[in-house]
Structure formats: C-alpha cells, structure tokens
Coordinates of C-alpha atoms in Angstrom, one line a residue:
Chain A
G1 CA 0.0 0.0 0.0
A2 CA 0.9 3.7 -0.2
G3 CA 1.5 4.0 3.5
V4 CA 1.5 2.2 6.8
S5 CA -2.0 0.9 7.5
Q6 CA -3.3 0.2 10.9
S7 CA -6.5 -1.4 12.1
P8 CA -8.7 -0.8 13.9
S9 CA -8.4 3.0 14.1
N10 CA -10.4 3.0 17.3
K11 CA -11.2 0.3 19.8
V12 CA -13.1 0.4 23.0
T13 CA -12.8 -2.7 25.2
E14 CA -13.7 -3.8 28.6
K15 CA -11.1 -4.2 31.2
G16 CA -9.8 -7.8 31.3
K17 CA -10.5 -8.5 27.6
D18 CA -7.8 -9.3 25.0
V19 CA -7.3 -7.0 22.0
E20 CA -5.4 -7.4 18.8
L21 CA -4.0 -4.5 16.8
R22 CA -2.9 -5.0 13.2
C23 CA -0.2 -3.2 11.2
D24 CA 0.4 -3.4 7.5
P25 CA 3.8 -1.9 6.7
I26 CA 4.8 -0.2 3.5
S27 CA 5.5 -2.9 0.9
G28 CA 9.1 -3.9 0.9
H29 CA 10.0 -2.4 4.2
T30 CA 12.0 -4.8 6.3
A31 CA 11.9 -2.9 9.6
L32 CA 8.7 -2.6 11.6
Y33 CA 8.2 -0.8 14.9
W34 CA 5.4 -0.5 17.5
Y35 CA 5.2 2.6 19.7
R36 CA 2.6 3.7 22.3
Q37 CA 1.6 7.2 23.0
S38 CA -0.5 8.1 26.0
L39 CA -2.4 11.4 26.2
G40 CA 0.1 14.3 26.2
Q41 CA 3.1 12.0 26.4
G42 CA 6.0 11.2 24.0
L43 CA 6.3 8.0 22.1
E44 CA 7.2 5.0 24.1
F45 CA 9.1 2.2 22.3
L46 CA 7.5 -1.2 22.5
I47 CA 9.0 -3.6 20.0
Y48 CA 11.2 -3.6 16.8
F49 CA 11.3 -6.2 14.0
Q50 CA 14.1 -6.2 11.4
G51 CA 14.0 -8.8 8.7
N52 CA 14.5 -12.3 10.0
S53 CA 16.5 -11.2 13.1
A54 CA 15.1 -11.8 16.6
P55 CA 12.9 -8.8 17.5
D56 CA 13.9 -6.3 20.1
K57 CA 11.2 -6.7 22.7
S58 CA 12.9 -4.6 25.3
G59 CA 10.1 -2.0 25.4
L60 CA 7.1 -4.3 26.1
P61 CA 5.8 -3.1 29.4
S62 CA 4.6 -6.5 30.7
D63 CA 4.1 -10.1 29.7
R64 CA 0.5 -9.2 28.8
F65 CA 1.9 -7.6 25.7
S66 CA 3.2 -9.6 22.7
A67 CA 3.7 -9.0 19.0
E68 CA 4.4 -11.1 16.0
R69 CA 5.2 -10.5 12.4
T70 CA 4.2 -13.1 9.9
G71 CA 6.1 -13.6 6.7
G72 CA 8.1 -10.5 7.3
S73 CA 5.2 -8.2 6.5
V74 CA 2.0 -7.8 8.6
S75 CA 2.4 -7.5 12.4
T76 CA -0.1 -8.0 15.2
L77 CA 0.2 -6.5 18.6
T78 CA -1.7 -8.4 21.2
I79 CA -2.6 -7.1 24.7
Q80 CA -4.1 -9.7 27.0
R81 CA -6.3 -8.9 30.0
T82 CA -6.3 -5.2 29.2
Q83 CA -6.0 -2.7 32.0
Q84 CA -7.1 0.9 32.0
E85 CA -3.5 2.1 31.9
D86 CA -3.2 0.4 28.5
S87 CA -5.4 3.1 27.0
A88 CA -3.3 5.0 24.5
V89 CA -2.7 5.4 20.8
Y90 CA -0.6 2.5 19.4
L91 CA 1.5 3.6 16.5
C92 CA 3.1 1.3 14.0
A93 CA 6.0 2.4 11.8
S94 CA 8.1 0.9 9.0
S95 CA 11.3 1.7 7.3
P96 CA 13.2 0.3 4.3
G97 CA 15.9 -1.2 6.6
Q98 CA 19.2 -0.3 8.0
G99 CA 22.1 1.5 6.3
A100 CA 24.7 3.8 7.7
G101 CA 22.4 6.0 9.6
G102 CA 19.3 4.1 9.1
N103 CA 16.4 5.1 6.9
T104 CA 13.4 7.3 7.3
I105 CA 10.7 5.8 9.4
Y106 CA 7.1 6.2 8.4
F107 CA 4.2 6.1 10.8
G108 CA 0.7 4.8 10.4
E109 CA -2.3 6.7 11.7
G110 CA -2.4 4.7 14.9
S111 CA -5.0 2.6 16.7
W112 CA -6.6 4.5 19.6
L113 CA -7.4 2.0 22.4
T114 CA -9.7 2.9 25.2
V115 CA -10.1 0.4 28.1
V116 CA -13.2 1.0 30.2
Chain B
E1 CA 19.2 3.9 29.7
D2 CA 18.8 5.8 26.4
K3 CA 17.3 9.2 26.9
V4 CA 16.1 12.1 24.7
V5 CA 15.2 15.4 26.3
Q6 CA 13.4 18.3 24.4
S7 CA 13.0 21.9 25.4
P8 CA 11.0 23.9 25.8
L9 CA 8.0 21.6 26.5
S10 CA 5.7 24.3 25.1
L11 CA 6.0 27.5 23.2
V12 CA 3.5 30.2 22.2
V13 CA 4.5 32.7 19.5
H14 CA 2.9 35.0 17.0
E15 CA 2.9 34.6 13.3
G16 CA 6.2 35.8 11.8
D17 CA 8.3 34.9 14.8
T18 CA 11.3 32.6 14.6
V19 CA 11.5 29.7 17.0
T20 CA 14.3 27.3 18.0
L21 CA 13.5 23.9 19.4
N22 CA 16.1 22.0 21.3
C23 CA 16.9 18.3 21.6
S24 CA 19.6 16.6 23.6
Y25 CA 20.3 12.9 23.6
E26 CA 22.1 10.1 25.3
V27 CA 21.9 7.0 23.2
T28 CA 24.3 4.1 23.0
N29 CA 25.5 3.2 19.5
F30 CA 24.0 6.5 18.2
R31 CA 23.2 6.3 14.4
S32 CA 21.0 9.3 13.6
L33 CA 18.6 11.9 14.9
L34 CA 15.2 12.4 13.4
W35 CA 12.6 15.3 13.7
Y36 CA 8.9 14.7 13.3
K37 CA 5.9 17.0 13.3
Q38 CA 2.7 15.6 14.9
E39 CA -0.6 17.3 14.3
K40 CA -3.1 14.6 14.9
K41 CA -2.1 11.0 15.3
A42 CA 0.7 10.1 12.9
P43 CA 4.0 11.9 13.2
T44 CA 5.2 13.1 9.8
F45 CA 8.9 13.0 9.0
L46 CA 10.8 16.3 8.8
F47 CA 14.6 15.6 8.9
M48 CA 17.1 12.9 9.5
L49 CA 20.6 14.0 10.6
T50 CA 23.7 11.8 10.7
S51 CA 26.6 14.2 10.4
S52 CA 27.6 17.0 12.7
G53 CA 27.5 20.6 11.5
I54 CA 25.7 20.0 8.2
E55 CA 22.4 22.0 8.2
K56 CA 19.4 20.4 6.6
K57 CA 16.8 22.8 5.2
S58 CA 13.3 22.5 3.9
G59 CA 11.5 25.7 3.3
R60 CA 11.3 27.7 6.5
L61 CA 12.5 24.7 8.6
S62 CA 16.1 23.9 9.2
S63 CA 18.0 21.6 11.6
I64 CA 21.5 20.8 12.6
L65 CA 23.2 18.2 14.7
D66 CA 26.2 18.5 17.1
K67 CA 27.5 15.0 17.8
K68 CA 30.1 16.3 20.2
E69 CA 27.7 18.1 22.5
L70 CA 24.9 15.5 21.8
F71 CA 22.2 17.9 20.7
S72 CA 20.2 19.1 17.8
I73 CA 18.1 22.2 17.1
L74 CA 15.1 22.7 14.8
N75 CA 14.6 26.2 13.6
I76 CA 11.4 27.6 12.1
T77 CA 11.5 31.0 10.6
A78 CA 8.5 33.3 9.8
T79 CA 6.1 31.0 11.6
Q80 CA 2.6 30.4 10.4
T81 CA -0.5 29.1 12.2
G82 CA -0.1 25.9 10.3
D83 CA 3.2 25.3 12.1
S84 CA 1.2 24.7 15.3
A85 CA 1.9 21.1 16.3
V86 CA 3.9 18.9 18.6
Y87 CA 7.5 18.6 17.4
L88 CA 9.2 15.3 18.3
C89 CA 12.8 14.5 18.3
A90 CA 14.1 10.9 18.2
A91 CA 17.5 9.4 18.4
R92 CA 18.2 6.1 16.6
G93 CA 20.6 3.6 18.2
G94 CA 20.6 1.4 21.2
T95 CA 21.5 -2.2 21.4
S96 CA 19.1 -3.2 18.6
Y97 CA 20.5 -0.5 16.2
G98 CA 17.2 0.5 14.8
K99 CA 15.3 1.5 17.9
L100 CA 14.2 5.1 18.0
T101 CA 14.0 6.8 21.4
F102 CA 11.7 9.8 21.4
G103 CA 11.7 12.9 23.5
Q104 CA 8.6 14.1 25.1
G105 CA 7.9 16.7 22.4
T106 CA 7.6 20.4 22.2
I107 CA 4.1 21.8 21.8
L108 CA 4.3 24.8 19.5
T109 CA 1.3 27.2 19.2
V110 CA 1.4 30.0 16.7
H111 CA -1.2 32.7 17.1
P112 CA -2.3 34.9 14.2

C-alpha cells in the first residue's frame, strides 16, 4: 500500500478483555516498529522487528503484551487482560531497513485503544 | 538507559516569529537523529541528521546536529499558524540498532 496501514483505528474494550491491533507496513519495508503514546506524552518504544532477526522486545511493558510479524510483513500486537492504563494510541511504523544512519521511518495513523 | 530530552516543553508565539526547538540525547550506538511533526495521530517526518555541522533545510524549517555536544536544534522562521503542532525529536541507536528513542515533544502554538 501507499503508507503504513493500521486497524482498527479506534477500539473500546472492557477491562480484562484481550485485544489485537494490526499493522500493514509499506510494501518492501523490512523494519517494523510499535510505539505507544499516552495522552500528552511522548512516544514509548514497544518492539522492533528487522528482517529475520530476533525482535527487540525490550520496550514491552509487561508479559500481557506480545507481538508477532508473519512472513516479514503484517504485524499483530496483542494485549491480554487489558487494564485501564493500557489506554493509548498504538502507533506502528516501518522503514526500508538499515544503512549507515538508518532510513526514514514512516508512521501509520495509529490505533486508539480505550479500556473501560 | 537511552534518553532524549526536548526543550522547551511548550512554546507560544505569534505569526512571523522565529523559533528554536532543542533536543539533547544520550543513546548508545548512536546512528542518527530524526525530527517529526505531529498534528493529529501520525508523526510526519521532517529531517534525519547523521553528520555534525551540516544543516538540513526544507523551506522555513532547518535543523542541525552536534554529535560532540549531543544535541540538535530545529529552527522555524516566519512561523505560520499551520506550524502549530507537537515537534518530536528521536535518536536512533541502542542495542538493537534501529530503535528510536523519542523525546517528550515540544508543543508549538502559533497565534495569528
């Protein structure tokens, strides 16, 4: 597609339920990122996939959070047993890959999650 | 721990003013520094800087990196109301190479 596509754009869920957020990166991009942005806050790194390398999961806040990337393309971020503090915009980004300084990273529109 | 700090946190100016936004960073294995503009949800890319002292320019916006002092600035001249946004700075590096660490952002408000 032309840009990074995320779905759903908005999700309201009850506390304790599981949610899945999907990201379709730009075609051909080997690097994929998930970030979280709470209201009025900066972007918090969650996880980074690069090609076939093991993902950097160092930003996942708890074991309720997991992400996978199938076939080097689409990624799903799963939050189990959601809590109210999980409410945030979840942003996905992709980039063509590495290189000396890295490449430009392009963001999707985000998935706004509200846990009630 | 990798860290990026932006200042000021917020700024209110009038159209036509010039603003300077600051970004300092402490990132292991530093690769590059990126500036983004965020108006609604998705941050939009402005600049990527990898070399010290080389100014990047796009219209009224410009940015420069100082790798010795570990900071970058973003300048906006002749500001317009459409420049109102959150400006995010991010440093790429860390143990996984590609990870971007973001600052908390500077909220810029430009009044007519």
